[in-house]
């Protein structure tokens, strides 16, 4: 193993090779025959450098092992191996074979080659190293995200040329002349396709037109890239989007050149498809977040759809975001990039303003023909005019639009929250209704349920307000199920369906009906929804979050884009708000420009880079004392976070924010990693939690 002599951790983890002791006089010949024969190293490149699967930051480096002669043929760079490490057998990846080692001691042998399949390509290894450094993580953590678990039986299967995803595809087999199709609606669209067809690294931030054409546009750019003999990685938020793009690719190119990778395939099928990509049988990959590391040969294009969706942020350490990973990957290999959506995030706008990517938008005339008509409605004043509107909890203008549109087709109602009555307050003083036992929030789970605590589950039938003594409650946040009940009373002749966490609808027929959906669970109507009503806009806009307005506009535009051209969209929010005006004018680019300018002035992400340190107060402060921060770094906090209290009444968890200019993020992450490695080497069991680019900083 590679080591620097004299370091205590190296003394602990170095495993010298020992010769077997001589047989004692009393040992029988039979016992001596069972003694393992002395191993000899491989004659060529006898040293293997291995990334051991350990999460400890101070061990985030390759270790050297001897390659036994009997493993010489199987121990290829990129294969999975097993090694002895600190008196344990751990898995790892062999990343390189070399002639000599810098370690002055005696090297241990590889314990086993788990599989001779070279599953870790040089490109993915280098990308994983960059991602680990960028997010203050370890290489083994990133490789755990990049390389799926092994399925031995699948590795032994012979590729079938007739099965989906296993037929080799060449540029000659692809369509020679890619039809622009949906890209003709964008002034720069045909030029973007021509650049990809010529193999040039065209990069763009794309504002998609309303309607279902986005998936066909993605299929067209993948086809254009394939004609240049290069591959494509398409990353989408969820399985429904993957299925839609998968179908569009099949319609345009057939089933052979592409494959879909999703978590619900099961381990065997997912590994089978992943191997088809690794072995070069498939050149186009479409999938959810994990597909960002797909080992596509000669990558020519990366595509990310709806980059503002939180699901693109990995939930496991070191928490990389698909937008950053794909941008790094495209930049490193000279590939094109397409970051698209109905909206535009401030992060994507920063890519445009830094000239890393161009802007792909339609002209206003085309947009007016394709977009629905958006109107803003007030809240309480409108409700007072119509008793039916009041019972359905929507302004009368929204109710009228829904009644008229329901004669022609389905109508969509977007509700910010699932459930029934999720948040309650005193009807008199409006103080939040809380449990008498644990002070948790009260909610109603169903139409015949009593108020109960969301934390401890205690039923609070005899609740009394501690502020004013009142016994009546009012709903603060109404969920999708209660909204469906209210709409059923307001529209007794129509079928009301819900789409949310329990059951997500994918499609609805083109006939009169109502659909109540939470953001992200909206189905697709056969010919587009006749109208959409966006309820309770205040619940989205009033969240304590830096990205509240940006995220609200994203959710509104995603729902409004499902409405047919010229259909009605009514948003229940104050029409004077800038975010509402951006929706009415369908101007996500203008909103992103203004929002980014404000962030630059105030020093908020993405104009600057931030890292958070979260943990127990003493551990956060200890780590901050050990970090050698760059001069430009600004420390914010620590401040208490969460509601959990210690026995002495203090908060159990605190968070500190570190802010630096974007060009100094590398210096900050290196300093944080050095400090984390130092604590890990001391066997500190209470490491503070470090996260770069936290989604929520307020």
XYZ file of C-alpha atoms in Angstrom:
698
model
C 0.000 0.000 0.000
C 1.213 3.504 -0.744
C 2.357 5.199 2.431
C 4.611 7.899 3.811
C 6.929 6.396 6.422
C 6.512 7.649 9.948
C 2.821 8.575 9.778
C 0.829 6.856 12.544
C -2.131 6.023 10.335
C 0.159 4.377 7.796
C 1.659 2.207 10.523
C -1.832 1.074 11.406
C -2.977 0.284 7.866
C 0.230 -1.114 6.313
C 0.107 -4.896 6.149
C 3.574 -6.441 5.624
C 3.743 -9.740 3.791
C 4.999 -12.476 6.134
C 6.501 -15.832 5.274
C 4.768 -18.833 6.855
C 6.447 -20.121 10.051
C 8.381 -23.388 9.792
C 6.560 -26.565 10.744
C 7.249 -27.796 14.236
C 8.750 -31.207 14.798
C 5.424 -32.547 16.051
C 3.420 -31.353 13.068
C 2.308 -34.115 10.779
C 3.129 -34.231 7.081
C -0.602 -33.991 6.329
C -0.945 -30.688 8.201
C 2.133 -29.348 6.476
C 0.646 -30.222 3.088
C -2.382 -28.079 3.859
C -0.190 -25.027 4.390
C -0.702 -22.503 1.505
C 2.101 -22.376 -1.012
C 4.223 -19.234 -1.149
C 2.717 -16.735 -3.613
C 4.750 -15.075 -6.294
C 4.021 -11.701 -7.897
C 3.097 -11.144 -11.513
C 6.057 -10.741 -13.816
C 4.707 -7.656 -15.616
C 3.484 -4.566 -13.711
C 3.302 -6.419 -10.384
C 1.896 -3.479 -8.367
C -1.818 -2.626 -8.345
C -3.137 0.715 -7.129
C -6.496 0.234 -5.462
C -9.234 2.625 -4.346
C -10.478 0.930 -1.182
C -14.140 1.294 -0.296
C -13.837 3.273 2.934
C -15.626 6.529 3.811
C -12.796 7.901 5.985
C -11.496 11.169 4.500
C -7.891 10.637 5.620
C -7.778 7.395 3.616
C -9.064 8.971 0.405
C -6.154 7.934 -1.819
C -4.958 4.839 -3.711
C -3.158 2.052 -1.855
C -0.598 -0.254 -3.447
C -0.853 -4.047 -3.423
C 1.062 -6.871 -5.044
C -0.619 -8.667 -7.929
C -0.285 -12.455 -7.596
C 0.796 -14.292 -10.708
C -2.418 -16.321 -10.751
C -4.479 -13.073 -10.922
C -2.342 -11.377 -13.562
C -4.814 -11.836 -16.433
C -7.907 -10.822 -14.449
C -6.442 -7.859 -12.525
C -7.086 -5.251 -15.206
C -7.526 -1.515 -14.576
C -11.126 -0.766 -13.707
C -11.996 -4.179 -12.274
C -13.436 -4.892 -8.832
C -11.071 -6.426 -6.296
C -11.041 -7.473 -2.663
C -8.128 -6.579 -0.393
C -7.095 -6.952 3.216
C -7.254 -3.555 4.891
C -6.824 -2.979 8.621
C -7.407 -6.698 9.290
C -10.618 -6.668 7.283
C -11.510 -7.705 3.757
C -12.846 -4.727 1.831
C -13.975 -4.214 -1.738
C -12.346 -1.701 -4.044
C -11.427 -0.825 -7.614
C -8.086 -1.509 -9.232
C -7.318 1.743 -11.032
C -3.762 1.196 -12.302
C -0.992 -1.372 -12.754
C 2.574 -0.089 -12.293
C 6.045 -1.592 -12.134
C 7.135 -0.291 -8.737
C 5.682 1.216 -5.583
C 6.832 4.238 -3.636
C 6.040 2.397 -0.414
C 9.280 1.294 1.254
C 7.744 -1.607 3.177
C 6.533 -4.976 2.030
C 3.252 -4.954 0.127
C 0.288 -7.223 0.788
C -1.172 -9.228 -2.059
C -4.580 -8.684 -3.591
C -6.996 -11.002 -1.841
C -9.183 -11.633 -4.889
C -10.341 -10.259 -8.201
C -14.096 -10.079 -7.701
C -14.712 -9.673 -11.422
C -12.404 -9.122 -14.395
C -14.991 -6.804 -15.972
C -13.404 -3.297 -16.214
C -16.445 -1.452 -14.828
C -14.584 1.762 -13.922
C -13.491 3.628 -17.036
C -10.686 6.228 -16.940
C -13.129 9.000 -17.815
C -15.537 8.161 -14.993
C -12.637 7.744 -12.543
C -11.300 11.215 -13.354
C -14.798 12.705 -13.192
C -15.453 11.038 -9.830
C -12.208 12.454 -8.454
C -13.170 15.975 -9.554
C -16.684 15.609 -8.118
C -15.335 14.299 -4.805
C -12.977 17.259 -4.479
C -15.654 19.722 -5.542
C -18.143 18.495 -2.918
C -15.669 17.737 -0.081
C -16.327 14.021 -0.339
C -14.329 10.856 -0.811
C -13.680 9.110 -4.082
C -15.204 5.876 -2.811
C -18.456 7.693 -1.978
C -18.723 9.035 -5.537
C -17.823 5.677 -7.073
C -20.624 4.114 -5.042
C -22.981 6.457 -6.909
C -21.329 6.005 -10.297
C -20.926 2.222 -10.520
C -23.975 0.045 -9.751
C -23.670 -3.113 -7.632
C -22.421 -6.180 -9.451
C -24.764 -8.888 -10.656
C -22.575 -11.911 -11.440
C -25.058 -13.792 -13.590
C -25.639 -10.785 -15.830
C -21.910 -10.349 -16.450
C -21.726 -13.888 -17.820
C -24.596 -13.411 -20.272
C -23.795 -13.231 -23.956
C -25.069 -10.036 -25.619
C -28.041 -10.716 -27.868
C -28.030 -8.615 -31.055
C -31.797 -8.831 -31.279
C -32.551 -7.690 -27.735
C -33.233 -4.089 -26.811
C -30.154 -2.050 -26.084
C -27.594 -4.687 -27.178
C -27.335 -4.084 -30.910
C -24.220 -2.193 -31.940
C -24.935 1.150 -33.591
C -22.675 3.073 -35.925
C -23.006 6.518 -37.395
C -23.899 4.955 -40.756
C -26.825 3.134 -39.173
C -28.251 6.375 -37.802
C -30.369 8.618 -39.950
C -28.033 10.631 -42.173
C -30.121 13.780 -42.307
C -31.620 14.774 -38.977
C -34.908 16.594 -39.410
C -35.019 19.698 -37.198
C -38.619 18.954 -36.244
C -39.475 20.865 -33.072
C -36.233 22.866 -33.272
C -37.553 24.832 -36.242
C -39.633 26.836 -33.762
C -36.439 28.289 -32.246
C -34.364 30.776 -34.303
C -31.060 29.186 -33.191
C -32.416 25.633 -33.115
C -31.292 24.414 -36.575
C -27.807 25.851 -36.014
C -27.580 24.012 -32.706
C -28.476 20.737 -34.439
C -25.943 21.386 -37.205
C -23.181 21.911 -34.626
C -23.995 18.619 -32.900
C -24.175 16.822 -36.242
C -20.695 18.144 -37.033
C -19.348 16.949 -33.680
C -18.818 20.427 -32.224
C -19.420 21.023 -28.484
C -22.484 23.265 -28.755
C -23.829 24.313 -25.335
C -27.127 26.027 -24.651
C -29.649 26.863 -21.961
C -33.044 26.126 -23.470
C -36.426 27.615 -22.635
C -38.854 25.062 -24.035
C -42.135 26.140 -25.581
C -45.330 25.055 -23.780
C -46.685 21.690 -24.792
C -45.343 18.151 -25.170
C -42.756 18.945 -27.846
C -39.815 19.009 -25.435
C -39.323 15.241 -25.475
C -39.216 15.165 -29.290
C -36.687 18.002 -29.237
C -34.432 15.986 -26.908
C -34.733 12.960 -29.191
C -33.701 15.130 -32.149
C -30.490 16.402 -30.500
C -29.583 12.859 -29.416
C -30.046 11.683 -32.992
C -27.943 14.553 -34.326
C -25.145 13.682 -31.916
C -25.329 10.022 -32.931
C -24.841 10.894 -36.597
C -21.488 12.390 -35.582
C -20.571 9.030 -34.042
C -20.789 10.319 -30.472
C -22.938 9.396 -27.490
C -25.505 11.230 -25.378
C -26.524 11.204 -21.708
C -30.014 12.510 -20.918
C -30.917 13.091 -17.247
C -34.564 13.635 -16.276
C -36.367 14.204 -12.956
C -38.513 11.062 -12.723
C -39.553 7.817 -14.333
C -42.522 9.358 -16.160
C -40.211 11.748 -18.002
C -37.794 8.912 -18.747
C -40.609 6.873 -20.286
C -41.721 9.845 -22.412
C -38.226 10.522 -23.809
C -37.576 6.793 -24.211
C -40.687 6.523 -26.391
C -39.647 9.598 -28.407
C -36.186 8.113 -29.004
C -37.692 4.797 -30.101
C -40.008 6.549 -32.523
C -37.168 8.548 -34.054
C -34.242 6.079 -33.957
C -35.664 2.654 -33.170
C -34.925 0.612 -30.065
C -31.291 -0.293 -30.722
C -29.214 2.857 -30.195
C -30.523 3.863 -26.769
C -31.360 2.457 -23.356
C -33.263 3.719 -20.304
C -31.760 3.493 -16.811
C -34.087 3.879 -13.830
C -34.067 2.570 -10.273
C -37.342 0.649 -10.662
C -35.857 -1.751 -13.248
C -34.498 -4.014 -10.550
C -30.807 -4.740 -9.936
C -30.358 -7.390 -12.622
C -32.024 -5.548 -15.505
C -30.473 -2.229 -14.561
C -27.001 -3.786 -14.439
C -27.651 -5.542 -17.750
C -28.489 -2.257 -19.444
C -25.622 -0.465 -17.738
C -23.193 -3.109 -19.035
C -24.519 -2.629 -22.559
C -23.481 1.019 -22.257
C -20.100 0.170 -20.723
C -19.328 -2.347 -23.472
C -20.197 0.153 -26.218
C -23.315 -1.569 -27.546
C -25.474 1.469 -26.726
C -24.546 5.098 -27.341
C -27.554 7.004 -25.950
C -28.607 6.786 -22.285
C -31.753 8.302 -20.818
C -32.394 8.037 -17.112
C -32.842 9.665 -13.743
C -30.151 11.243 -11.573
C -27.764 8.267 -11.418
C -27.467 8.256 -15.224
C -25.205 11.333 -15.016
C -22.296 8.890 -14.490
C -23.294 6.493 -17.294
C -20.086 5.245 -19.027
C -21.076 6.312 -22.547
C -18.267 5.924 -25.072
C -17.089 9.110 -26.812
C -19.598 11.360 -25.083
C -20.761 14.168 -27.361
C -23.757 15.657 -25.527
C -25.235 15.888 -22.035
C -28.869 16.887 -21.561
C -30.539 17.929 -18.328
C -34.268 18.606 -18.231
C -35.907 20.789 -15.544
C -32.657 21.504 -13.710
C -34.454 23.388 -10.910
C -36.119 20.223 -9.591
C -34.731 19.222 -6.185
C -34.529 15.567 -7.213
C -31.445 16.365 -9.303
C -29.503 16.802 -6.037
C -28.139 13.465 -4.837
C -29.380 12.435 -1.399
C -26.220 10.497 -0.487
C -22.773 11.854 0.332
C -21.203 13.932 -1.043
C -24.557 15.214 -2.420
C -23.544 16.238 -5.964
C -26.031 18.019 -8.204
C -26.638 16.632 -11.698
C -26.291 20.101 -13.251
C -22.787 20.555 -11.849
C -21.692 16.988 -12.623
C -22.902 17.138 -16.231
C -21.351 20.578 -16.767
C -18.016 19.325 -15.399
C -18.233 16.227 -17.553
C -19.056 18.126 -20.735
C -16.270 20.607 -20.092
C -13.672 17.884 -19.446
C -14.391 15.732 -22.515
C -15.314 18.510 -24.949
C -18.981 17.555 -25.227
C -22.017 19.675 -25.942
C -24.597 20.488 -23.301
C -28.306 21.269 -23.279
C -29.893 22.419 -20.022
C -33.595 22.885 -20.620
C -36.978 23.384 -19.046
C -40.092 25.472 -19.255
C -38.472 27.860 -16.797
C -34.915 29.101 -16.314
C -33.050 28.846 -13.046
C -30.582 31.427 -11.821
C -27.892 28.743 -12.008
C -28.617 28.205 -15.694
C -28.753 31.955 -16.287
C -25.286 32.237 -14.753
C -23.998 29.764 -17.359
C -25.362 32.053 -20.060
C -23.950 35.250 -18.548
C -20.544 33.613 -18.088
C -20.686 32.687 -21.815
C -20.238 29.001 -21.053
C -23.539 28.383 -22.821
C -25.766 30.239 -25.259
C -29.477 30.954 -24.918
C -32.069 28.978 -26.890
C -35.491 30.638 -26.825
C -38.401 31.074 -29.202
C -39.479 34.460 -30.512
C -42.446 36.215 -28.933
C -44.747 35.602 -31.898
C -44.242 31.833 -31.713
C -44.621 31.909 -27.939
C -47.955 33.747 -28.164
C -49.297 31.085 -30.548
C -48.212 28.206 -28.313
C -48.819 29.534 -24.799
C -52.067 29.605 -22.816
C -53.639 32.832 -21.589
C -52.629 33.494 -17.986
C -54.619 35.632 -15.577
C -53.922 36.524 -11.966
C -56.734 36.465 -9.421
C -56.755 37.832 -5.885
C -57.540 35.804 -2.804
C -60.009 36.817 -0.098
C -61.746 39.717 -1.889
C -62.655 37.521 -4.838
C -63.914 34.779 -2.558
C -66.410 37.121 -0.919
C -68.277 37.661 -4.217
C -69.425 34.098 -4.853
C -70.662 31.521 -2.328
C -69.769 28.611 -4.643
C -66.290 30.026 -5.108
C -65.990 30.388 -1.359
C -66.898 26.744 -0.799
C -64.356 25.655 -3.394
C -61.678 27.988 -1.962
C -60.941 29.843 -5.195
C -61.647 33.309 -6.627
C -64.719 33.652 -8.807
C -62.646 34.380 -11.927
C -60.945 31.007 -11.490
C -64.250 29.263 -10.912
C -65.752 30.808 -14.046
C -62.744 29.824 -16.135
C -62.953 26.259 -14.839
C -66.692 25.998 -15.540
C -66.311 27.229 -19.115
C -63.276 25.061 -19.874
C -64.814 21.927 -18.343
C -67.347 21.882 -21.183
C -64.521 21.201 -23.670
C -62.046 19.022 -21.806
C -60.232 18.244 -18.550
C -59.285 20.999 -16.120
C -56.190 20.864 -13.920
C -56.051 22.183 -10.355
C -52.592 22.478 -8.845
C -52.484 22.405 -5.027
C -49.177 23.047 -3.202
C -49.739 20.432 -0.486
C -50.904 16.836 -0.378
C -53.086 15.485 2.417
C -56.228 17.032 3.920
C -55.953 19.943 6.378
C -52.207 20.008 6.929
C -51.886 23.093 9.131
C -54.383 24.512 11.615
C -54.577 27.801 13.513
C -56.865 29.420 16.055
C -59.914 30.877 14.312
C -59.845 33.874 16.669
C -56.251 35.073 17.027
C -54.720 33.030 14.160
C -52.021 31.579 16.442
C -50.700 28.184 15.225
C -52.565 25.240 16.758
C -50.093 23.022 18.614
C -50.212 19.828 20.645
C -50.490 20.287 24.417
C -48.063 17.403 25.021
C -45.147 17.977 22.619
C -45.953 21.343 20.959
C -46.088 19.713 17.541
C -48.339 21.088 14.771
C -51.964 19.921 14.615
C -53.567 18.663 11.419
C -56.680 16.836 10.211
C -56.013 13.653 8.201
C -59.481 13.062 6.758
C -63.049 14.296 6.477
C -64.204 12.497 9.655
C -60.947 12.694 11.630
C -60.228 14.665 14.778
C -57.286 17.081 14.936
C -54.105 15.181 15.804
C -50.452 15.975 16.332
C -48.102 15.589 13.393
C -45.225 14.654 15.712
C -46.541 12.352 18.450
C -49.901 11.397 16.880
C -51.939 12.398 19.940
C -55.601 13.222 19.220
C -56.417 16.720 20.474
C -60.222 16.826 20.586
C -60.448 19.223 23.536
C -57.930 21.730 22.252
C -57.949 25.294 23.572
C -55.829 28.164 22.253
C -53.216 29.147 24.888
C -53.221 32.723 23.553
C -56.923 33.651 23.550
C -58.664 30.593 24.995
C -60.656 29.926 21.813
C -61.773 26.436 20.852
C -62.379 26.874 17.099
C -59.738 26.221 14.466
C -59.271 27.323 10.863
C -57.297 25.698 8.073
C -54.063 27.432 7.158
C -52.850 24.971 4.513
C -55.425 22.850 2.674
C -54.244 19.647 1.016
C -55.157 18.003 -2.262
C -57.696 15.549 -0.823
C -59.710 18.299 0.888
C -59.540 20.387 -2.288
C -60.960 17.461 -4.260
C -63.880 17.254 -1.818
C -64.561 20.971 -2.175
C -64.437 20.784 -5.970
C -66.783 17.813 -5.924
C -69.383 20.001 -4.189
C -68.788 22.912 -6.572
C -68.880 20.669 -9.714
C -71.320 17.853 -8.816
C -71.681 16.624 -12.410
C -67.955 16.124 -13.079
C -65.558 13.378 -12.074
C -62.788 14.590 -9.767
C -59.509 12.661 -9.751
C -56.399 13.231 -7.660
C -52.734 12.746 -8.514
C -50.137 12.834 -5.771
C -47.818 10.794 -3.641
C -50.182 7.869 -3.062
C -51.172 7.523 -6.728
C -49.689 9.489 -9.623
C -51.687 9.668 -12.824
C -49.681 9.644 -16.039
C -52.396 10.464 -18.598
C -56.034 11.580 -18.590
C -58.479 11.343 -21.490
C -59.670 14.311 -23.492
C -63.119 14.618 -21.923
C -64.683 16.883 -19.259
C -63.361 16.220 -15.778
C -61.289 17.695 -12.983
C -57.800 16.668 -11.886
C -56.354 17.818 -8.550
C -52.583 17.366 -8.473
C -49.652 18.383 -6.325
C -46.609 19.987 -8.036
C -44.672 17.431 -10.042
C -47.541 14.911 -10.115
C -49.587 16.573 -12.881
C -50.665 14.095 -15.573
C -50.614 14.771 -19.297
C -53.942 15.310 -21.036
C -54.462 13.707 -24.402
C -54.802 17.021 -26.245
C -53.722 19.298 -23.447
C -55.802 20.551 -20.540
C -58.574 22.955 -21.405
C -57.618 25.117 -18.411
C -55.517 25.124 -15.243
C -56.099 26.754 -11.872
C -53.058 27.294 -9.658
C -54.358 27.485 -6.095
C -52.872 28.886 -2.888
C -49.983 30.741 -4.472
C -49.205 32.360 -1.135
C -48.311 28.949 0.338
C -45.471 28.680 -2.170
C -44.355 32.304 -2.135
C -44.349 32.710 1.647
C -41.899 29.906 2.308
C -38.727 30.968 4.127
C -36.400 29.994 1.309
C -33.993 31.917 -0.885
C -35.397 30.138 -3.947
C -39.069 30.459 -3.026
C -40.008 32.727 -5.949
C -37.823 30.832 -8.403
C -39.265 27.483 -7.363
C -42.821 28.831 -7.420
C -42.429 30.060 -10.998
C -40.997 26.678 -12.000
C -43.986 24.824 -10.557
C -46.473 27.217 -12.125
C -44.892 27.083 -15.585
C -44.638 23.285 -15.504
C -48.394 23.091 -14.829
C -49.378 25.859 -17.243
C -47.335 24.235 -20.043
C -49.762 21.293 -19.958
C -52.619 23.543 -21.104
C -53.470 23.606 -24.803
C -52.612 26.784 -26.801
C -55.051 29.571 -25.994
C -56.432 27.766 -22.936
C -57.013 29.581 -19.673
C -54.635 29.563 -16.710
C -55.672 31.323 -13.514
C -53.165 31.779 -10.708
C -54.454 32.555 -7.232
C -51.878 35.167 -6.243
C -51.337 38.914 -6.144
C -50.936 40.101 -9.723
C -48.550 42.907 -8.752
C -45.798 40.517 -7.660
C -42.858 40.266 -10.116
C -43.004 36.467 -10.162
C -46.702 36.546 -11.059
C -46.049 39.064 -13.822
C -43.340 36.784 -15.213
C -45.912 33.985 -15.368
C -48.542 36.204 -17.011
C -46.046 37.345 -19.678
C -44.457 33.870 -19.869
C -41.026 35.435 -19.378
C -38.820 33.057 -17.348
C -35.675 34.504 -18.893
C -36.431 38.015 -17.693
C -37.238 36.725 -14.224
C -33.954 34.756 -14.045
C -31.973 37.809 -15.162
C -33.520 40.047 -12.493
C -33.260 37.395 -9.777
C -29.595 36.738 -10.543
C -28.822 40.459 -10.535
C -30.368 40.746 -7.067
C -28.389 37.731 -5.832
C -25.170 39.276 -7.148
C -25.907 42.506 -5.334
C -26.741 40.764 -2.047
C -24.069 38.062 -2.216
C -26.374 35.041 -2.459
C -25.943 31.811 -4.461
C -25.406 31.155 -7.269
C -23.611 34.518 -7.605
C -21.322 33.281 -4.815
C -20.486 29.811 -3.551
C -21.498 28.574 -0.131
C -20.705 25.613 2.066
C -22.576 24.653 5.223
C -21.192 22.975 8.336
C -23.900 21.341 10.443
C -23.683 19.347 13.652
C -23.421 19.645 17.395
C -22.371 23.142 18.521
C -19.010 21.991 19.879
C -18.155 19.997 16.744
C -19.080 22.818 14.368
C -16.914 25.249 16.285
C -14.029 22.781 16.500
C -14.036 22.195 12.747
C -14.207 25.938 12.061
C -11.160 26.474 14.259
C -9.190 23.918 12.244
C -10.096 25.167 8.755
C -7.563 27.481 7.141
C -10.063 29.658 5.308
C -9.034 31.778 2.319
C -8.891 35.507 2.921
C -11.991 36.094 0.815
C -14.104 33.669 2.871
C -16.867 35.074 5.026
C -18.211 33.159 8.026
C -21.948 33.414 8.746
C -23.012 31.934 12.075
C -23.069 29.436 13.643
C -26.783 29.645 14.408
C -29.237 27.085 15.838
C -31.185 24.982 13.350
C -34.000 22.503 13.888
C -36.282 22.147 16.882
C -34.497 19.430 18.863
C -33.252 20.684 22.245
C -30.672 19.279 24.633
C -31.356 18.674 28.329
C -30.014 22.126 29.214
C -32.441 23.804 26.803
C -29.873 24.602 24.088
C -30.233 23.472 20.484
C -28.632 20.150 19.654
C -27.739 21.258 16.123
C -26.100 24.395 14.757
C -25.115 25.449 11.280
C -22.414 27.751 9.974
C -22.246 29.065 6.401
C -19.037 29.852 4.552
C -19.291 32.237 1.595
C -16.594 32.786 -1.038
C -16.434 34.211 -4.588
C -17.068 31.584 -7.243
C -13.430 31.552 -8.392
C -12.283 30.591 -4.866
C -14.487 27.557 -4.338
C -11.564 25.207 -4.992
C -9.495 26.799 -2.229
C -12.394 26.524 0.225
C -13.194 22.887 -0.554
C -9.536 21.876 -0.232
C -9.322 23.573 3.164
C -12.510 21.859 4.341
C -11.295 18.489 3.142
C -7.936 18.856 4.916
C -9.723 19.716 8.158
C -12.166 16.809 7.780
C -9.287 14.406 7.072
C -7.428 15.582 10.179
C -10.462 14.898 12.371
C -10.996 11.515 10.710
C -7.379 10.533 11.406
C -7.963 11.239 15.113
C -10.879 8.753 15.085
C -13.389 11.502 15.906
C -16.799 9.792 15.842
C -18.781 13.028 15.775
C -17.806 14.588 12.505
C -19.596 17.791 11.604
C -21.566 17.518 8.375
C -20.098 19.510 5.444
C -22.204 20.234 2.365
C -21.200 22.350 -0.631
C -23.927 24.195 -2.531
C -26.664 23.475 0.036
C -30.126 23.641 -1.492
C -31.489 25.741 1.345
C -29.404 28.514 2.924
C -32.249 30.432 4.602
